[in-house]
Coordinates of C-alpha atoms and ligand atoms in Angstrom, one line a residue:
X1 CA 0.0 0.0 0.0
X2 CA 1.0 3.9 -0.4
X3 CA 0.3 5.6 2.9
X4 CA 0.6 9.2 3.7
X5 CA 1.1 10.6 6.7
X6 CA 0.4 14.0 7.4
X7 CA 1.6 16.3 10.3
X8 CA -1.1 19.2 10.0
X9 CA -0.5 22.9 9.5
X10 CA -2.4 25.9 10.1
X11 CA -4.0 26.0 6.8
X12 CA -3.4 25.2 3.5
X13 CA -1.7 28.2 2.2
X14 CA 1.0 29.4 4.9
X15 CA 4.5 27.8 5.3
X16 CA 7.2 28.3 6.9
X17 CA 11.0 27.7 6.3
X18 CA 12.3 26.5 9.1
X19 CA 10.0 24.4 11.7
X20 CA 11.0 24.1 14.9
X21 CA 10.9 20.1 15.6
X22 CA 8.9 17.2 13.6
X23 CA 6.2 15.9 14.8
X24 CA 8.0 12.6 16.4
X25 CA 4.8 10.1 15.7
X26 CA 5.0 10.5 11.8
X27 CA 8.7 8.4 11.5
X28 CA 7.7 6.2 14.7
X29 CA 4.5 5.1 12.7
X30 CA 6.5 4.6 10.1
X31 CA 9.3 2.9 11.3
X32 CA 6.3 0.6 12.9
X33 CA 4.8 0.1 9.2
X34 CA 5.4 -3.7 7.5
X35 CA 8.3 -2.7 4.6
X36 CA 6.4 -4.1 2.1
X37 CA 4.5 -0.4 2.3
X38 CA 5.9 2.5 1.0
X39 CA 4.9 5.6 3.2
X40 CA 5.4 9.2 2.6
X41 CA 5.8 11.9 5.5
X42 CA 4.3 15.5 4.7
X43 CA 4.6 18.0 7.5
X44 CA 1.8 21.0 6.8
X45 CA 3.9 23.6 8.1
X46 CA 6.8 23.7 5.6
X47 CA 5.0 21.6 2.6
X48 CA 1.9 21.2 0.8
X49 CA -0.2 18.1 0.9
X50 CA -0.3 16.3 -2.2
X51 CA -3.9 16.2 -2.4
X52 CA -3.8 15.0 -6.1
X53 CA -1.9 11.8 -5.6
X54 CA -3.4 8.9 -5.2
X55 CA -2.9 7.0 -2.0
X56 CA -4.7 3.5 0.2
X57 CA -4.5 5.0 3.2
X58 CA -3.9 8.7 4.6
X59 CA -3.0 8.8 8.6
X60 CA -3.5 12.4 10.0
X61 CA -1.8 13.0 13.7
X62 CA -3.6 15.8 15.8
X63 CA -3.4 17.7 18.7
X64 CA -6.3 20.0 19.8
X65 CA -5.4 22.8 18.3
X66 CA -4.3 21.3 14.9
X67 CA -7.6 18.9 15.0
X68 CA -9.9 21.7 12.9
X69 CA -6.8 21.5 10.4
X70 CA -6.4 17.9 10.5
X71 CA -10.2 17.2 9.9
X72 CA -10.3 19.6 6.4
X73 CA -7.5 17.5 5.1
X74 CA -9.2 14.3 6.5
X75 CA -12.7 15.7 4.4
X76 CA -11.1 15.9 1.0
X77 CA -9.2 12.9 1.3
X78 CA -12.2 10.8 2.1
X79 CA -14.6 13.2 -0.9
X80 CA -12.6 11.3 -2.9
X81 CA -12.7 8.2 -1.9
X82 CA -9.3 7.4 0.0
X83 CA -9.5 5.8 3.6
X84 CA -8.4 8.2 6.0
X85 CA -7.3 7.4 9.7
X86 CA -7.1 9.8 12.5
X87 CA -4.9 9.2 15.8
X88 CA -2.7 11.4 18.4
X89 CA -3.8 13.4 21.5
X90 CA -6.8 15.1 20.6
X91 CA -8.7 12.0 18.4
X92 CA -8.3 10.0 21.5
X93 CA -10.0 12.8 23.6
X94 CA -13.0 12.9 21.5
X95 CA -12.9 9.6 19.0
X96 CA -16.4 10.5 18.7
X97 CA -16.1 13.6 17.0
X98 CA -12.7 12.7 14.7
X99 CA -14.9 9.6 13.9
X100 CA -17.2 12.3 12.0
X101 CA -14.1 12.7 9.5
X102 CA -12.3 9.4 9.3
X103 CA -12.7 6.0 8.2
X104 CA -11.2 5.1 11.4
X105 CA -9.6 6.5 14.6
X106 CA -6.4 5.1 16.7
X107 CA -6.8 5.9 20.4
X108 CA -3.9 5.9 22.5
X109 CA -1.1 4.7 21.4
X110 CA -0.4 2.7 18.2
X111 CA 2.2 0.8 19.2
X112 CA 0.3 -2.7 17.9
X113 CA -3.3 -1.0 16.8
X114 CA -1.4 0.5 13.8
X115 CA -0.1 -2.7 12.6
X116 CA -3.0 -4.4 12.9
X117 CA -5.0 -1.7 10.9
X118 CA -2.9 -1.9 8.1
X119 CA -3.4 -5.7 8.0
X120 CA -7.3 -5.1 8.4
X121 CA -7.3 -2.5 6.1
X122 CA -5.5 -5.2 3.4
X123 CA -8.1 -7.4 4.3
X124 CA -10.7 -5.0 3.4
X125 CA -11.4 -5.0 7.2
X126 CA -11.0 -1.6 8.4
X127 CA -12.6 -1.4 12.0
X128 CA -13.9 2.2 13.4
X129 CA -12.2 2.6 16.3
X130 CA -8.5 1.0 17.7
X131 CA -8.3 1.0 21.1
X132 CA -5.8 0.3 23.7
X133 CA -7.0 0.0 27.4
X134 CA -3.6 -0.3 28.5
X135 CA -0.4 1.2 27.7
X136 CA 2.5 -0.6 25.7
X137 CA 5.8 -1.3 26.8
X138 CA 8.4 0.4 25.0
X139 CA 10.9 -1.5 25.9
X140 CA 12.1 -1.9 22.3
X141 CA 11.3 0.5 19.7
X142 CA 12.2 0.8 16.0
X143 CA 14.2 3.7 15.2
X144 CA 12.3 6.4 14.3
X145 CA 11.9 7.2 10.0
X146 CA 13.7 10.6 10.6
X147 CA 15.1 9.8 6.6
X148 CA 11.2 10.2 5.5
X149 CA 11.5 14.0 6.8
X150 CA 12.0 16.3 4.1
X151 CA 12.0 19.8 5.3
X152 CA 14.5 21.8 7.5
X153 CA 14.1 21.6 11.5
X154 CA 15.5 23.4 14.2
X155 CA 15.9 20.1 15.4
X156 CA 15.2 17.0 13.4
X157 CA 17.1 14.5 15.3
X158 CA 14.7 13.9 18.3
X159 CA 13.9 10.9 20.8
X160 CA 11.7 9.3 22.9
X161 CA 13.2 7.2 25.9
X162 CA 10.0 7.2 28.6
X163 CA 6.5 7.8 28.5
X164 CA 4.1 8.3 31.2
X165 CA 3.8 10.6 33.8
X166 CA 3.4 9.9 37.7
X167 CA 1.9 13.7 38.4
X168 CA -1.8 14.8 37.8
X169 CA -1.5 18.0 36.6
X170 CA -4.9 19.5 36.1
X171 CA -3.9 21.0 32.8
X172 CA -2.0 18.8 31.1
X173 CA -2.8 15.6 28.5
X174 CA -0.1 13.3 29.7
X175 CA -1.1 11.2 32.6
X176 CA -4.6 10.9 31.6
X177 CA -3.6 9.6 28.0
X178 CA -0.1 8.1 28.2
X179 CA -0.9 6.8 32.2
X180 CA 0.4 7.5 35.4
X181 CA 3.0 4.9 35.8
X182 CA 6.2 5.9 34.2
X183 CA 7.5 3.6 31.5
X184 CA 10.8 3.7 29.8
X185 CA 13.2 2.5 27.2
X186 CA 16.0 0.0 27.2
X187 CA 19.1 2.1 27.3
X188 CA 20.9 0.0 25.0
X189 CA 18.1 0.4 22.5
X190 CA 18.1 4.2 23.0
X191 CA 21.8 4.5 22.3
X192 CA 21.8 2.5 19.4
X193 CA 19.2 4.7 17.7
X194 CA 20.7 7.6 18.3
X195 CA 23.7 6.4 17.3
X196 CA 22.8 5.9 13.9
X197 CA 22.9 9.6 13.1
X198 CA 26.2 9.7 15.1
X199 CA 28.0 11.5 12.2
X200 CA 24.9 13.5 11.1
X201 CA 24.4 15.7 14.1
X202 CA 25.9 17.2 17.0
X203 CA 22.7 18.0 18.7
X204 CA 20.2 15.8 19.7
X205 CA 16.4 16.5 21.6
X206 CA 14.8 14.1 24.0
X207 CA 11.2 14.6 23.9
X208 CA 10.4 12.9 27.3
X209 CA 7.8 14.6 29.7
X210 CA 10.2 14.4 32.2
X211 CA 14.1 13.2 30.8
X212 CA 14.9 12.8 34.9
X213 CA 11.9 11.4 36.3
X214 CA 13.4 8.3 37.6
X215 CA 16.9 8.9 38.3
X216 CA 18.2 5.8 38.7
X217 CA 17.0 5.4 35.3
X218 CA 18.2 8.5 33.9
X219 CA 21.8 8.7 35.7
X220 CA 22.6 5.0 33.6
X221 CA 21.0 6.5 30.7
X222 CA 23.1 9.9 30.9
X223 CA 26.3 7.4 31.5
X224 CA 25.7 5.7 28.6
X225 CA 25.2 9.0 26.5
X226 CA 28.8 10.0 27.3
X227 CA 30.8 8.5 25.2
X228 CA 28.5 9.7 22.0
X229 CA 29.5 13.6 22.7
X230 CA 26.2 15.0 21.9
X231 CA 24.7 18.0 23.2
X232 CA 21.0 17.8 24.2
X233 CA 18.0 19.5 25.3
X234 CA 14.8 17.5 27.1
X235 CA 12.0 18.7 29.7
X236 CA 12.4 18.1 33.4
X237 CA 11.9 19.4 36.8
X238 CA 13.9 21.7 38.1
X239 CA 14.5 19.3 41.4
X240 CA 17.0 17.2 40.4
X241 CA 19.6 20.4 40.8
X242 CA 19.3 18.9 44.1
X243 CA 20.5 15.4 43.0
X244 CA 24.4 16.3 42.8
X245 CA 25.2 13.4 40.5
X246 CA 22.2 13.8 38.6
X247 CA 22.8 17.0 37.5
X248 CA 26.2 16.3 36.8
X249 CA 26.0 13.7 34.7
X250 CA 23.6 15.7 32.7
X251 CA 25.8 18.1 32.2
X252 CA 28.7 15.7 31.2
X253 CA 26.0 13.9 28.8
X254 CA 25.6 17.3 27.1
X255 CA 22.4 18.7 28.5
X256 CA 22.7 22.5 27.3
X257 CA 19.1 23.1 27.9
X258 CA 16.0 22.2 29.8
X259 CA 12.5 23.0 29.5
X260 CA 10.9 23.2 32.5
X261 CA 7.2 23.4 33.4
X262 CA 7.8 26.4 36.4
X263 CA 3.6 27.4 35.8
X264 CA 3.7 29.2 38.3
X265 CA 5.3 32.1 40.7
X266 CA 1.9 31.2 43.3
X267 CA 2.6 28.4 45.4
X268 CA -1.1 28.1 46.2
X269 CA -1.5 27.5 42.6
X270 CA 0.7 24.6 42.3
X271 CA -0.9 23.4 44.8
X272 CA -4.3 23.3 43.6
X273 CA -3.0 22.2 40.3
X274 CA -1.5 19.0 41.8
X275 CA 2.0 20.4 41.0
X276 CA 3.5 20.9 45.0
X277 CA 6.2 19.3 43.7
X278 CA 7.1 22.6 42.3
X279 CA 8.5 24.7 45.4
X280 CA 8.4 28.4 44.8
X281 CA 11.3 29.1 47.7
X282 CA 13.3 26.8 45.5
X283 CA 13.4 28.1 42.4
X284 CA 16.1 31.0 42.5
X285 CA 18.7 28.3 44.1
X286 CA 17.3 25.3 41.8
X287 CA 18.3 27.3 38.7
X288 CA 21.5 28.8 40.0
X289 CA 22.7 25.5 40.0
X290 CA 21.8 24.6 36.6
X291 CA 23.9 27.9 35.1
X292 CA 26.7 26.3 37.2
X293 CA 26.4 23.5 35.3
X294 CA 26.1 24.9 31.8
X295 CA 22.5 24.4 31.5
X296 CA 20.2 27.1 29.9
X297 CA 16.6 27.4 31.5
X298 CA 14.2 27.8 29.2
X299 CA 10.3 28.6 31.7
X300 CA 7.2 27.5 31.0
X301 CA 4.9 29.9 32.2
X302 CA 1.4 29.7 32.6
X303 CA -1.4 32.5 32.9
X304 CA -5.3 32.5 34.1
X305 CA -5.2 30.5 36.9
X306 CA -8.4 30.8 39.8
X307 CA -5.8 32.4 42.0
X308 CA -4.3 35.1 39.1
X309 CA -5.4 38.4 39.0
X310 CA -3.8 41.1 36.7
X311 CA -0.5 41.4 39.1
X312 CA 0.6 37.9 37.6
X313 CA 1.9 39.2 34.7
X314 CA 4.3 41.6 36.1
X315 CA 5.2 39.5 39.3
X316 CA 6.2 36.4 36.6
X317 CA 8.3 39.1 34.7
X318 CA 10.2 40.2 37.7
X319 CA 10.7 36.9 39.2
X320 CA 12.3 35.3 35.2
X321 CA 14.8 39.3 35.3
X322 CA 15.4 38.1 38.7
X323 CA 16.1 34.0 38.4
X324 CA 17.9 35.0 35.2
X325 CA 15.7 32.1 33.0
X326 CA 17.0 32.0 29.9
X327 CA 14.4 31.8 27.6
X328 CA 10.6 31.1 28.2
X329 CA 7.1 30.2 27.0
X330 CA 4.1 31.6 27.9
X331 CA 0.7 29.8 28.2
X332 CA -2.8 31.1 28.8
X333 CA -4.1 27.9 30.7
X334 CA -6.1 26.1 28.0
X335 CA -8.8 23.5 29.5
X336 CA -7.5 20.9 26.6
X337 CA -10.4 18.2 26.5
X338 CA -10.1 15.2 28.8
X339 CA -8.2 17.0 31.6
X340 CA -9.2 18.0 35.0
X341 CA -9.2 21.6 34.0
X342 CA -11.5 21.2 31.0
X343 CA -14.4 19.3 33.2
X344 CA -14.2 21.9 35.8
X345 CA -14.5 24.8 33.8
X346 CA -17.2 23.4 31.7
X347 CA -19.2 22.0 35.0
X348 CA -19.5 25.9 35.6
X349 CA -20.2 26.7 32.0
X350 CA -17.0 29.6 32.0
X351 CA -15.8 28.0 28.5
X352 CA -16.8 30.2 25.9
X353 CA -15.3 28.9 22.7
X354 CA -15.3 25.5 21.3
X355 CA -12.9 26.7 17.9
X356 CA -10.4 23.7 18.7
X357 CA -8.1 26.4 16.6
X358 CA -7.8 28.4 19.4
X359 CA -6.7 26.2 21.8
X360 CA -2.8 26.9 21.2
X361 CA -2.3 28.0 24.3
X362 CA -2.2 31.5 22.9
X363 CA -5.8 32.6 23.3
X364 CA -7.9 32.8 25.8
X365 CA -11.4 30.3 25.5
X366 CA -12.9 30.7 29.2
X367 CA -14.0 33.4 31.9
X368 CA -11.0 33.7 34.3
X369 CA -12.0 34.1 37.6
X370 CA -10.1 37.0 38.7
X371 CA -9.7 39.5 35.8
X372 CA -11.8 39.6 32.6
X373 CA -11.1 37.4 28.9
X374 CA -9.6 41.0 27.9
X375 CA -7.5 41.4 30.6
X376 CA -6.2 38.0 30.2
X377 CA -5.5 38.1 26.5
X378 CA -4.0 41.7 26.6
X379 CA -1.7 40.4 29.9
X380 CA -0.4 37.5 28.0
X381 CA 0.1 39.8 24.9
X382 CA 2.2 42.3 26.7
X383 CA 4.4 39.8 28.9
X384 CA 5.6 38.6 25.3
X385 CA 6.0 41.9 23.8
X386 CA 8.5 42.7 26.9
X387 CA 10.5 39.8 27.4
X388 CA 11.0 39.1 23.8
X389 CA 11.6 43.2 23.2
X390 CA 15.3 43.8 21.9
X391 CA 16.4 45.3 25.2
X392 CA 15.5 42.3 27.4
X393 CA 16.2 40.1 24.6
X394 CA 20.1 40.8 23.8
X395 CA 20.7 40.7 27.5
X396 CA 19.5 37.0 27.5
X397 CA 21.5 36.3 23.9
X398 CA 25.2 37.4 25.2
X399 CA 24.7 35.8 28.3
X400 CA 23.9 32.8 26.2
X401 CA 26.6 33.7 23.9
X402 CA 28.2 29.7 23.8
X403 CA 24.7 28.8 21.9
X404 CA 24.0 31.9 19.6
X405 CA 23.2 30.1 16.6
X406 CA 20.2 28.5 18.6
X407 CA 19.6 31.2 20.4
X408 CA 19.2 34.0 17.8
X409 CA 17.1 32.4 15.4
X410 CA 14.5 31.6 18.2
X411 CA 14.4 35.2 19.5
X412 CA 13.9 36.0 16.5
X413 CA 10.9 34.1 15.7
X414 CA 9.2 35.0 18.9
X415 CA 10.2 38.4 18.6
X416 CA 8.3 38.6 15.9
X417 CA 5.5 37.0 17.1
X418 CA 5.5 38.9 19.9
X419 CA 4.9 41.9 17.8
X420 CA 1.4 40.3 16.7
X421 CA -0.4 40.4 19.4
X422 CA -3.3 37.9 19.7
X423 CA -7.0 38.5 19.9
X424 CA -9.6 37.8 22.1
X425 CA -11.6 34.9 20.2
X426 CA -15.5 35.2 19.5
X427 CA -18.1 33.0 21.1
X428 CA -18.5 29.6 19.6
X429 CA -20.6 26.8 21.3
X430 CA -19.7 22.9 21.4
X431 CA -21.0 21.6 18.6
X432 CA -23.7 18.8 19.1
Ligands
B12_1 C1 7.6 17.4 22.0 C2 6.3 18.1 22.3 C3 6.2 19.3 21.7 C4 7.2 20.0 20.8 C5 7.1 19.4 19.4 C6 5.6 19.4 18.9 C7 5.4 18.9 17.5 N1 4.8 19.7 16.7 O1 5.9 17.9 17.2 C8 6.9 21.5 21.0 C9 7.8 22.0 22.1 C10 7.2 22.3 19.7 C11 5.5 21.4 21.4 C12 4.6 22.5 21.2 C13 3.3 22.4 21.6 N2 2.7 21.5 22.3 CO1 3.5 19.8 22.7 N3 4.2 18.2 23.4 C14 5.3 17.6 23.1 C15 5.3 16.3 23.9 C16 6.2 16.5 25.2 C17 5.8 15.0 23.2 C18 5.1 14.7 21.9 C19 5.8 13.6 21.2 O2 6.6 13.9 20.2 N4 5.6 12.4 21.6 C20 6.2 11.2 21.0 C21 5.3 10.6 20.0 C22 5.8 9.3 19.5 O3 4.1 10.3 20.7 P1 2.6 10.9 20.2 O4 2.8 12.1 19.5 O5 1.7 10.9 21.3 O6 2.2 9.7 19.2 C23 1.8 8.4 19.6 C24 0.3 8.3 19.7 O7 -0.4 9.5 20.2 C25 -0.2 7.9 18.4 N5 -0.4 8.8 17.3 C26 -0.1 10.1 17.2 N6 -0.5 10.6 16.1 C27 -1.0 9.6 15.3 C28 -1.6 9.6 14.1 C29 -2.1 8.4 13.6 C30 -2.6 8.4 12.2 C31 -2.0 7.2 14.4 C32 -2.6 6.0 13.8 C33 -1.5 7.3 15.7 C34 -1.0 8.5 16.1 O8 0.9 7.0 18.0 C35 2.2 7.5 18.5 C36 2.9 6.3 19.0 O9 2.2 5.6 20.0 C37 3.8 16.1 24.3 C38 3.6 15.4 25.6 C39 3.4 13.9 25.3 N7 3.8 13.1 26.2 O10 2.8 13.5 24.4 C40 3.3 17.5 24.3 C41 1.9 17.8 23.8 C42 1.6 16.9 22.6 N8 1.9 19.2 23.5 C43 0.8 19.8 23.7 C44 0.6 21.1 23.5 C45 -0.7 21.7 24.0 C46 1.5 21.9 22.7 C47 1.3 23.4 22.3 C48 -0.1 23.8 21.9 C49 1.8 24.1 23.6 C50 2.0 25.6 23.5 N9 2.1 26.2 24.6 O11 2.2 26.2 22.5 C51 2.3 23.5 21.2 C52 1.7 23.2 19.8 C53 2.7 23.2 18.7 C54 2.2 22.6 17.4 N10 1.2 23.2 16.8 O12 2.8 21.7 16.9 C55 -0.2 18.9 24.4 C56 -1.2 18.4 23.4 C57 -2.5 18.1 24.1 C58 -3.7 18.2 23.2 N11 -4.8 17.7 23.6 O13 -3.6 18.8 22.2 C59 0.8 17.7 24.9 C60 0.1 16.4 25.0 C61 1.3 18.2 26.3 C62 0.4 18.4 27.4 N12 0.9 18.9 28.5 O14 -0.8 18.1 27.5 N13 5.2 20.2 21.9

């Protein structure tokens, strides 16, 4: 069979050059795919989808806020006839409505389903719905198709070694879909799939929820990473500063980055968010560390909690001069379907948009408690117009100078984003 599988953009028409990372479950379904089928990867944000060609099946991967994008291209496939299959975060959430689009929908993970849709599919069997009620061992994973990517990434060459996430966070996907019991890869099979692009790149991404959530796991991991001499950037807590070998072998691994989840300057927030793990008091000394160990900061941030009122903006400001974070992303908390958030808030009818497009985390969908929809939007607006304004922004670059040709390319993208501000969206209900 010829399958396509398509990473959605934001519409058909605008692309961009350089895209920031690929969307990591187009090569893993591939690499998972029988050889005897030849599949094609088409990522929406740099290239076009070859709606004229003629393929058996077409897989679509979505998040929530791609979903709206993801269904269009699922609609003209299937007007003309091809089977079309929908999977990733957001079909899971709602199979029901991504059923209204597809010939059939993957929920969970595919690890299994997909093979045995393809072989139903061959056999003129295609089901409606895969499902798995539990979650796969990843023990042993193909190596990712990375050669089936065509256009340019900030970073192409990225990995998966756990899945899973022990913490409930009340806005966030991950324990509810991939569980709450942390899985993880073999380390040999890690290292030998990075390995393979050993002379192709220096640099390297781990997209792990959490690259240090079981140490013991991580330190052997980090061990084993040494003698490859790559550098690296993952997500992870800013705790294990506290771990003294920890933290040093990530640094002699070649962690030059981390993203971290900080939310929050509010300890009462993290604390009715199911995030106490995250200790306010800590942070200043927590990150310190990390710059002593060569490794960049970059904050997430998130906006429009119960507890924020308009001081949040300029209190989170203060605290990232302060801490010296590096770089940072700002979030207006999105009630994403299938979290805690998302029932609460739509128990007390506050969400007042359904337009899955605007669920990027950039807009605000719900009545805040504390300050108005306007108020929230134009906060969020402003905090990214300072902190990625020239001034601010240089300081942050020569401090940084060891990583400038990472550096100034992404403050250059979000300065110019933050020059476009966002705007409040209008009122759509949940469709029926
Ligand atoms: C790496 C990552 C990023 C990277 C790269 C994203 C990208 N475009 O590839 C960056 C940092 C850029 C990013 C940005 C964002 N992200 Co992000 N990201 C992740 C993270 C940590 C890992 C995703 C990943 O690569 N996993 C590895 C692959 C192999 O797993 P997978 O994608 O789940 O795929 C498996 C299954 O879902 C399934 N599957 C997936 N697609 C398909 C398709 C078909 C046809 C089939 C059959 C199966 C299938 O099969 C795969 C193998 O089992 C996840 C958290 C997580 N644990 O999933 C969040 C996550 C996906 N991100 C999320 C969000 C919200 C965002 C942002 C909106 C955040 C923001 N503040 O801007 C943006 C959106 C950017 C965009 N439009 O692409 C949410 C999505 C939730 C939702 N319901 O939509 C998640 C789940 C995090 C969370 N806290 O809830 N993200």
């Amino acid at each position: 069979m010829k399958i396509l599988l398509v990473a959605p953009g934001p519409n058909e028409h605008k692309k961009v050059k350089l895209v920031p990372f690929p969307q990591a479950s187009l090569p893993l379904l591939a690499a998972l795919t029988p050889p005897q089928h030849e599949v094609v990867i088409v990522d929406e944000r740099a290239e076009y989808v070859p709606f004229e060609e003629q393929f058996d099946l077409v897989g679509i991967t979505a998040m929530t806020a791609t979903s709206q994008r993801a269904y269009q291209i699922a609609d003209r496939f299937r007007e003309k006839g091809t089977k079309v299959v929908l999977g990733g975060m957001h079909p899971s959430a709602c199979p029901e409505e991504a059923l209204q689009h597809a010939d059939a929908v993957v929920i969970g993970e595919a690890e299994g389903l997909w093979e045995q849709l393809l072989e139903d599919l061959e056999k003129g069997e295609l089901k409606k719905t895969y499902t798995r009620e539990d979650f796969p061992a990843i023990y042993r994973l193909p190596p990712s198709r990375l050669d089936l990517l065509k256009c340019r990434y900030l970073l192409k060459y990225v990995f998966q070694t756990t899945r899973g996430c022990p913490h409930g966070c009340s806005f966030c996907s991950v324990s509810r879909f991939m569980g709450r019991k942390y899985r993880h890869r073999d380390i040999d099979n890690v290292i030998e799939e990075v390995s393979l692009y050993q002379d192709k790149t220096r640099i390297i991404g781990f997209l792990d929820d959490n690259i240090v959530s079981n140490p013991r796991y991580s330190k052997e991991l980090f061990r084993a990473l040494i003698p490859l001499k790559k550098k690296w950037v993952s997500q992870g807590t800013l705790n294990i500063a506290d771990d003294d070998e920890l933290i040093s072998l990530a640094q002699k691994s070649g962690c030059i980055a981390l993203f971290v989840g900080i939310e929050s300057v509010n300890e009462e927030i993290l604390k009715n968010a199911h995030k106490s793990f995250n200790k306010v008091k800590n942070y200043k000394r927590l990150i310190e560390k990390f710059h002593q160990h060569g490794i960049m900061i970059i904050g997430s941030f998130v906006f429009g909690f119960d507890e924020d009122d308009t001081s949040v903006f300029q209190k989170t400001l203060e605290f990232i001069e302060d801490a010296k974070i590096d770089f940072a992303q700002f979030s207006i908390l999105t009630p994403l379907p299938g979290t805690e958030i998302f029932y609460q808030l739509k128990n007390e009818n506050r969400i007042f948009t359904y337009d899955w497009s605007k669920y990027d985390f950039a807009h605000v969908v719900y009545q805040p408690a504390r300050m108005t929809a306007e108020e929230l939007q134009k906060g969020y607006n402003e905090v990214f117009r300072k902190f990625y304004s020239w001034p601010l922004a240089w300081k942050r670059v020569l401090r940084n100078w060891k990583y400038l040709h990472y550096f100034i390319p992404a403050t250059l993208y979000y300065n110019w984003v933050s020059r476009h501000p966002k705007e409040l969206p209008n009122s759509i209900p949940e469709a029926t």
